[in-house]
Amino acid sequence: MEREQPYQRRERYKGTHPRNFKDKYKELNPENYTNDVTKIRAQGKTPAGMHIPICVREILDFLQIKQGMIGLDATLGYGGHSQEILKLLIPDGRLLATDVDPLELPKTTARLKDAGFGPEVFTPIHLNFSEIDKVVELFGPLDFVLADLGVSSMQLDNPDRGFSIREDGPLDLRLNPQEGIPASQLIRMMKSEKLAEMLLVNADEPFAEVIAEAIAEATQLKNTPTTTFQLKNLVTLTLKGYDASLGHDEIQKSCQRCFQALRIEVNDEFGALNEFLEKLPASIKTGGRIAILTFHSGEDRRVKKSFKYYANEGVYSQIASDPIKASAEECFQNRRARSAKLRWAIKS
């Protein structure tokens, strides 16, 4: 007879606010702490380790999903949109889902399986959404496609990924940390003029030249920022020295835009989006529907231009004349919804 293993109490927080993200068991497994999650969401915040899907009702209203359809969530993330879509597809539909992040993809797959959506209805694929043509080669044309271009909250919350200025961590910013080079290496290779162009094109940064010169000078002195706080502090000190009248909020926004610009460059996000938009028409059935959620002007401009071009060519029978924005209520409940814009198109 086997002896029962003695009960071991889970290790608790060391102090009230542990510094190490790996020690924050609630943030790593938020689904197990529903009371805490409810309380945090009631404050209009996103619980760490979770991602709240945006414009779910508006997306579902437009896509008009029915049982038996086959569709694609091109940016799976935490799987919030996918879970709601799957409820409408079962029992005989199928949702395909691509995501470039090899760390989050298996977690979301397991989460959806626990919710009752196994391989018979849900097919996750580790792939950049720019390769949508490979999905269509395997499964055929799609009834609908959804792409949420926002960075997932789980990536922002984990300092090891280097996406956020809130906590210190390596200046990485890769959506797939197994490919490409981290942001710290990228900026070491770029000259001041290229850095300034990147900050302007990718994030409309008004102080692009000033910040680029500071980064280039730090590199010349063999002091290139390699952590998130080092870059944040460099930008902050540079802008304070450049214009003493700049307030904290203005400088904070410049820091955020720098991280946005770097993330886009490191992951070639605009190149991937352009390729995805070019391949969409051939990936959709006649009458098929496309919904794309963007979060900054660079993305929205590209989606708007592509939809308009293909509408003029007769490829799309209808496109959104104006973007749909999250309701005031949703923006209060989820602050990250404030910058979201939803555009749609219907295949001729």
Short mmCIF file of C-alpha atoms in Angstrom, two decimals:
data_model
loop_
_atom_site.label_atom_id
_atom_site.label_comp_id
_atom_site.label_asym_id
_atom_site.label_seq_id
_atom_site.Cartn_x
_atom_site.Cartn_y
_atom_site.Cartn_z
CA MET A 1 0.00 0.00 0.00
CA GLU A 2 1.40 3.35 -1.09
CA ARG A 3 1.85 5.99 1.57
CA GLU A 4 0.08 9.29 0.93
CA GLN A 5 2.34 12.20 0.19
CA PRO A 6 2.29 14.78 3.02
CA TYR A 7 0.44 17.99 2.13
CA GLN A 8 2.77 20.82 1.21
CA ARG A 9 1.50 24.34 1.51
CA ARG A 10 2.22 26.53 -1.49
CA GLU A 11 5.01 29.03 -0.96
CA ARG A 12 3.52 32.40 -0.10
CA TYR A 13 4.57 35.89 -1.11
CA LYS A 14 7.78 36.99 0.55
CA GLY A 15 6.46 40.25 1.95
CA THR A 16 3.38 41.97 0.55
CA HIS A 17 4.80 42.95 -2.84
CA PRO A 18 7.38 40.52 -4.27
CA ARG A 19 9.75 42.09 -6.78
CA ASN A 20 10.35 39.00 -8.87
CA PHE A 21 7.60 38.30 -11.43
CA LYS A 22 8.21 34.56 -11.07
CA ASP A 23 7.23 34.77 -7.37
CA LYS A 24 3.83 36.30 -8.15
CA TYR A 25 1.76 33.13 -8.25
CA LYS A 26 -1.51 35.07 -8.60
CA GLU A 27 -0.24 36.91 -11.67
CA LEU A 28 1.07 33.68 -13.19
CA ASN A 29 -2.24 31.86 -12.66
CA PRO A 30 -4.94 34.57 -12.43
CA GLU A 31 -7.74 32.17 -13.40
CA ASN A 32 -7.41 30.54 -9.96
CA TYR A 33 -8.18 33.78 -8.10
CA THR A 34 -11.56 34.88 -9.40
CA ASN A 35 -12.32 37.20 -6.47
CA ASP A 36 -9.10 39.14 -7.03
CA VAL A 37 -9.70 39.28 -10.78
CA THR A 38 -13.26 40.59 -10.30
CA LYS A 39 -12.05 43.26 -7.89
CA ILE A 40 -9.26 44.44 -10.20
CA ARG A 41 -11.51 44.51 -13.28
CA ALA A 42 -14.12 46.54 -11.37
CA GLN A 43 -11.42 49.20 -10.97
CA GLY A 44 -11.00 49.44 -14.74
CA LYS A 45 -7.69 47.56 -14.71
CA THR A 46 -6.45 44.41 -16.42
CA PRO A 47 -5.29 41.76 -13.93
CA ALA A 48 -1.62 40.94 -14.40
CA GLY A 49 -1.15 37.74 -16.38
CA MET A 50 -4.48 38.14 -18.18
CA HIS A 51 -5.69 39.82 -21.34
CA ILE A 52 -9.21 41.20 -21.67
CA PRO A 53 -10.48 40.94 -25.27
CA ILE A 54 -11.64 44.23 -26.79
CA CYS A 55 -14.77 44.98 -28.87
CA VAL A 56 -16.00 41.39 -28.56
CA ARG A 57 -19.68 42.25 -29.10
CA GLU A 58 -18.91 44.51 -32.07
CA ILE A 59 -16.67 41.87 -33.66
CA LEU A 60 -19.19 39.06 -33.23
CA ASP A 61 -22.04 41.24 -34.51
CA PHE A 62 -20.12 41.93 -37.69
CA LEU A 63 -18.64 38.47 -38.36
CA GLN A 64 -22.08 36.79 -38.15
CA ILE A 65 -20.54 33.43 -37.24
CA LYS A 66 -22.66 30.31 -37.72
CA GLN A 67 -22.26 26.64 -36.86
CA GLY A 68 -20.18 24.74 -39.39
CA MET A 69 -18.08 27.70 -40.54
CA ILE A 70 -14.29 27.63 -40.68
CA GLY A 71 -12.47 30.77 -39.63
CA LEU A 72 -9.15 32.15 -38.46
CA ASP A 73 -8.12 34.08 -35.39
CA ALA A 74 -4.89 35.40 -36.89
CA THR A 75 -3.50 36.69 -33.58
CA LEU A 76 -4.58 34.24 -30.89
CA GLY A 77 -2.95 35.84 -27.84
CA TYR A 78 -4.77 35.00 -24.60
CA GLY A 79 -7.65 33.49 -26.59
CA GLY A 80 -10.44 35.75 -25.34
CA HIS A 81 -11.88 36.41 -28.79
CA SER A 82 -11.37 32.79 -29.81
CA GLN A 83 -13.31 31.45 -26.84
CA GLU A 84 -16.37 33.54 -27.74
CA ILE A 85 -16.09 32.60 -31.42
CA LEU A 86 -15.84 28.88 -30.61
CA LYS A 87 -19.12 29.02 -28.68
CA LEU A 88 -20.83 29.99 -31.94
CA LEU A 89 -18.98 27.48 -34.17
CA ILE A 90 -19.65 24.25 -32.27
CA PRO A 91 -20.39 21.46 -32.83
CA ASP A 92 -19.27 21.10 -36.44
CA GLY A 93 -17.32 24.30 -37.15
CA ARG A 94 -13.61 24.86 -36.82
CA LEU A 95 -11.47 27.75 -35.64
CA LEU A 96 -7.88 27.96 -36.79
CA ALA A 97 -5.58 30.23 -34.81
CA THR A 98 -2.07 31.52 -35.54
CA ASP A 99 0.33 33.14 -33.12
CA VAL A 100 4.02 33.92 -33.43
CA ASP A 101 4.70 33.70 -29.67
CA PRO A 102 5.91 30.17 -28.78
CA LEU A 103 5.68 30.89 -25.04
CA GLU A 104 2.02 31.95 -24.89
CA LEU A 105 0.59 29.68 -27.62
CA PRO A 106 0.68 26.42 -25.59
CA LYS A 107 -0.73 28.18 -22.52
CA THR A 108 -3.71 29.49 -24.47
CA THR A 109 -4.23 26.14 -26.19
CA ALA A 110 -4.40 24.44 -22.77
CA ARG A 111 -6.72 27.15 -21.45
CA LEU A 112 -9.17 26.68 -24.33
CA LYS A 113 -9.00 22.90 -24.01
CA ASP A 114 -9.92 23.22 -20.32
CA ALA A 115 -12.87 25.37 -21.42
CA GLY A 116 -14.12 22.48 -23.59
CA PHE A 117 -12.62 23.35 -26.98
CA GLY A 118 -10.32 20.54 -28.02
CA PRO A 119 -8.62 19.62 -31.32
CA GLU A 120 -11.92 18.63 -32.94
CA VAL A 121 -12.94 22.33 -33.15
CA PHE A 122 -9.77 24.31 -32.41
CA THR A 123 -6.46 24.16 -34.30
CA PRO A 124 -3.58 26.31 -32.99
CA ILE A 125 -0.69 26.97 -35.39
CA HIS A 126 2.68 28.49 -34.46
CA LEU A 127 2.94 30.88 -37.37
CA ASN A 128 3.14 34.58 -38.11
CA PHE A 129 -0.16 35.85 -39.49
CA SER A 130 1.69 37.13 -42.56
CA GLU A 131 1.82 33.46 -43.64
CA ILE A 132 -1.96 33.13 -43.85
CA ASP A 133 -1.53 31.57 -47.30
CA LYS A 134 0.04 28.50 -45.67
CA VAL A 135 -3.06 28.10 -43.51
CA VAL A 136 -5.32 28.30 -46.55
CA GLU A 137 -3.20 25.73 -48.41
CA LEU A 138 -3.92 23.24 -45.61
CA PHE A 139 -7.54 24.06 -44.76
CA GLY A 140 -9.00 25.90 -47.74
CA PRO A 141 -10.56 29.39 -48.02
CA LEU A 142 -12.01 30.90 -44.87
CA ASP A 143 -15.48 32.12 -43.93
CA PHE A 144 -14.06 34.83 -41.68
CA VAL A 145 -10.80 36.25 -40.35
CA LEU A 146 -10.13 38.22 -37.19
CA ALA A 147 -6.85 39.98 -36.41
CA ASP A 148 -6.28 41.82 -33.12
CA LEU A 149 -3.02 43.70 -33.66
CA GLY A 150 -2.52 44.72 -30.03
CA VAL A 151 0.27 43.31 -27.88
CA SER A 152 -1.15 40.87 -25.32
CA SER A 153 -1.24 41.99 -21.71
CA MET A 154 0.66 38.84 -20.66
CA GLN A 155 3.61 39.99 -22.77
CA LEU A 156 3.45 43.50 -21.32
CA ASP A 157 3.20 42.24 -17.74
CA ASN A 158 6.21 39.90 -17.90
CA PRO A 159 9.40 41.96 -17.41
CA ASP A 160 11.48 39.16 -18.93
CA ARG A 161 9.98 40.04 -22.32
CA GLY A 162 11.07 43.70 -22.14
CA PHE A 163 7.85 45.18 -23.57
CA SER A 164 6.98 47.60 -20.76
CA ILE A 165 8.61 50.54 -18.99
CA ARG A 166 6.85 49.71 -15.71
CA GLU A 167 9.37 47.11 -14.57
CA ASP A 168 13.03 46.57 -15.31
CA GLY A 169 14.01 43.72 -17.57
CA PRO A 170 16.15 42.91 -20.61
CA LEU A 171 15.53 45.20 -23.58
CA ASP A 172 14.28 42.40 -25.81
CA LEU A 173 10.81 43.13 -27.28
CA ARG A 174 10.70 40.07 -29.56
CA LEU A 175 7.29 38.47 -29.97
CA ASN A 176 9.16 35.27 -30.74
CA PRO A 177 12.23 35.25 -28.49
CA GLN A 178 13.59 32.28 -30.42
CA GLU A 179 14.09 34.30 -33.62
CA GLY A 180 15.69 37.58 -34.65
CA ILE A 181 17.72 39.90 -32.45
CA PRO A 182 16.69 41.77 -29.27
CA ALA A 183 16.09 45.52 -29.29
CA SER A 184 19.30 46.18 -27.34
CA GLN A 185 21.33 44.65 -30.17
CA LEU A 186 19.30 46.39 -32.86
CA ILE A 187 19.87 49.92 -31.53
CA ARG A 188 23.60 49.18 -31.16
CA MET A 189 23.71 48.52 -34.91
CA MET A 190 21.71 51.59 -36.02
CA LYS A 191 23.10 55.03 -36.80
CA SER A 192 21.46 58.19 -35.47
CA GLU A 193 19.65 58.96 -38.76
CA LYS A 194 18.12 55.47 -38.96
CA LEU A 195 17.09 55.56 -35.31
CA ALA A 196 15.35 58.90 -35.84
CA GLU A 197 13.56 57.61 -38.94
CA MET A 198 12.42 54.51 -37.04
CA LEU A 199 11.04 56.58 -34.13
CA LEU A 200 9.20 58.90 -36.51
CA VAL A 201 7.78 56.30 -38.91
CA ASN A 202 6.86 53.66 -36.31
CA ALA A 203 5.55 55.89 -33.54
CA ASP A 204 5.23 59.52 -34.76
CA GLU A 205 7.69 60.53 -32.02
CA PRO A 206 8.04 64.37 -32.02
CA PHE A 207 11.51 64.27 -30.41
CA ALA A 208 12.82 61.52 -32.68
CA GLU A 209 16.08 63.24 -33.64
CA VAL A 210 16.93 64.29 -30.08
CA ILE A 211 16.35 60.81 -28.67
CA ALA A 212 18.14 59.12 -31.58
CA GLU A 213 21.23 61.27 -31.07
CA ALA A 214 21.28 60.41 -27.36
CA ILE A 215 21.06 56.67 -28.05
CA ALA A 216 23.75 56.88 -30.75
CA GLU A 217 26.02 58.85 -28.42
CA ALA A 218 25.53 56.28 -25.65
CA THR A 219 26.48 53.54 -28.12
CA GLN A 220 29.64 55.41 -29.12
CA LEU A 221 30.57 55.54 -25.45
CA LYS A 222 29.94 51.77 -25.23
CA ASN A 223 26.98 52.43 -22.96
CA THR A 224 24.09 51.20 -25.14
CA PRO A 225 20.93 50.59 -23.06
CA THR A 226 20.46 46.87 -22.48
CA THR A 227 17.52 47.00 -20.04
CA THR A 228 14.11 48.64 -20.13
CA PHE A 229 14.94 51.04 -17.28
CA GLN A 230 18.23 52.05 -18.88
CA LEU A 231 16.42 53.10 -22.06
CA LYS A 232 13.61 54.76 -20.12
CA ASN A 233 16.10 56.72 -17.99
CA LEU A 234 18.12 57.73 -21.04
CA VAL A 235 15.04 59.10 -22.82
CA THR A 236 13.82 60.83 -19.66
CA LEU A 237 17.14 62.56 -18.91
CA THR A 238 17.61 63.51 -22.57
CA LEU A 239 14.21 65.20 -22.85
CA LYS A 240 14.54 66.96 -19.50
CA GLY A 241 17.87 68.37 -20.64
CA TYR A 242 16.47 69.31 -24.05
CA ASP A 243 13.38 71.15 -22.76
CA ALA A 244 12.92 71.75 -19.04
CA SER A 245 9.29 72.74 -19.59
CA LEU A 246 8.30 69.20 -20.63
CA GLY A 247 6.03 67.60 -18.04
CA HIS A 248 6.14 64.07 -16.66
CA ASP A 249 3.22 62.89 -18.82
CA GLU A 250 4.80 64.19 -22.04
CA ILE A 251 8.09 62.46 -21.27
CA GLN A 252 6.27 59.27 -20.27
CA LYS A 253 4.46 59.22 -23.62
CA SER A 254 7.76 59.63 -25.47
CA CYS A 255 9.17 56.67 -23.54
CA GLN A 256 6.14 54.59 -24.51
CA ARG A 257 6.45 55.63 -28.15
CA CYS A 258 10.13 54.62 -28.15
CA PHE A 259 9.23 51.15 -26.94
CA GLN A 260 6.43 50.94 -29.51
CA ALA A 261 8.78 51.95 -32.32
CA LEU A 262 11.41 49.44 -31.23
CA ARG A 263 8.88 46.62 -30.89
CA ILE A 264 7.55 47.28 -34.39
CA GLU A 265 11.08 47.35 -35.82
CA VAL A 266 12.36 44.27 -33.98
CA ASN A 267 9.39 42.18 -35.14
CA ASP A 268 8.97 43.81 -38.58
CA GLU A 269 5.32 44.35 -37.65
CA PHE A 270 4.50 46.70 -40.50
CA GLY A 271 6.09 44.35 -43.03
CA ALA A 272 4.11 41.41 -41.62
CA LEU A 273 0.88 43.45 -41.63
CA ASN A 274 1.39 44.58 -45.24
CA GLU A 275 1.98 40.97 -46.32
CA PHE A 276 -1.08 39.78 -44.39
CA LEU A 277 -3.29 42.46 -45.99
CA GLU A 278 -2.05 41.54 -49.48
CA LYS A 279 -2.83 37.84 -48.96
CA LEU A 280 -6.26 38.35 -47.36
CA PRO A 281 -8.38 38.60 -50.53
CA ALA A 282 -7.20 35.20 -51.81
CA SER A 283 -7.75 33.66 -48.37
CA ILE A 284 -11.45 34.50 -48.00
CA LYS A 285 -14.50 32.89 -49.55
CA THR A 286 -16.99 34.98 -51.49
CA GLY A 287 -19.08 36.81 -48.91
CA GLY A 288 -16.43 36.13 -46.25
CA ARG A 289 -15.87 38.73 -43.56
CA ILE A 290 -12.69 40.33 -42.20
CA ALA A 291 -12.37 42.25 -38.91
CA ILE A 292 -9.10 43.94 -37.88
CA LEU A 293 -8.51 45.66 -34.57
CA THR A 294 -5.69 48.26 -34.55
CA PHE A 295 -4.16 50.25 -31.71
CA HIS A 296 -2.09 53.02 -33.26
CA SER A 297 -2.12 55.21 -36.34
CA GLY A 298 0.57 53.30 -38.25
CA GLU A 299 -1.50 50.11 -38.18
CA ASP A 300 -4.81 51.84 -38.86
CA ARG A 301 -3.44 53.73 -41.87
CA ARG A 302 -2.27 50.52 -43.49
CA VAL A 303 -5.54 48.66 -42.89
CA LYS A 304 -7.61 51.60 -44.12
CA LYS A 305 -5.49 52.01 -47.27
CA SER A 306 -5.60 48.27 -48.10
CA PHE A 307 -9.35 47.97 -47.61
CA LYS A 308 -9.98 51.06 -49.73
CA TYR A 309 -7.67 49.83 -52.52
CA TYR A 310 -9.32 46.42 -52.78
CA ALA A 311 -12.78 47.95 -52.55
CA ASN A 312 -11.95 50.19 -55.54
CA GLU A 313 -10.71 47.09 -57.38
CA GLY A 314 -14.02 45.35 -56.70
CA VAL A 315 -12.44 42.69 -54.48
CA TYR A 316 -14.32 43.86 -51.39
CA SER A 317 -18.00 44.60 -51.79
CA GLN A 318 -18.19 46.65 -48.59
CA ILE A 319 -15.72 48.21 -46.17
CA ALA A 320 -16.09 50.25 -42.99
CA SER A 321 -16.44 53.93 -43.85
CA ASP A 322 -15.29 54.83 -40.34
CA PRO A 323 -13.65 52.70 -37.66
CA ILE A 324 -15.73 51.31 -34.82
CA LYS A 325 -14.46 52.30 -31.38
CA ALA A 326 -14.96 50.65 -28.00
CA SER A 327 -17.90 51.97 -25.98
CA ALA A 328 -17.39 54.38 -23.08
CA GLU A 329 -18.40 51.60 -20.71
CA GLU A 330 -15.80 49.21 -22.13
CA CYS A 331 -13.10 51.90 -22.03
CA PHE A 332 -13.85 52.42 -18.34
CA GLN A 333 -13.71 48.69 -17.62
CA ASN A 334 -10.56 48.22 -19.73
CA ARG A 335 -8.31 51.22 -20.23
CA ARG A 336 -6.40 49.46 -22.99
CA ALA A 337 -9.53 49.67 -25.17
CA ARG A 338 -9.31 53.44 -25.51
CA SER A 339 -6.97 53.42 -28.51
CA ALA A 340 -8.65 50.51 -30.32
CA LYS A 341 -10.13 50.95 -33.80
CA LEU A 342 -12.08 48.20 -35.54
CA ARG A 343 -12.25 48.15 -39.35
CA TRP A 344 -14.04 45.54 -41.44
CA ALA A 345 -14.43 44.34 -45.02
CA ILE A 346 -16.63 41.86 -46.92
CA LYS A 347 -15.29 39.83 -49.88
CA SER A 348 -17.15 40.30 -53.17
#
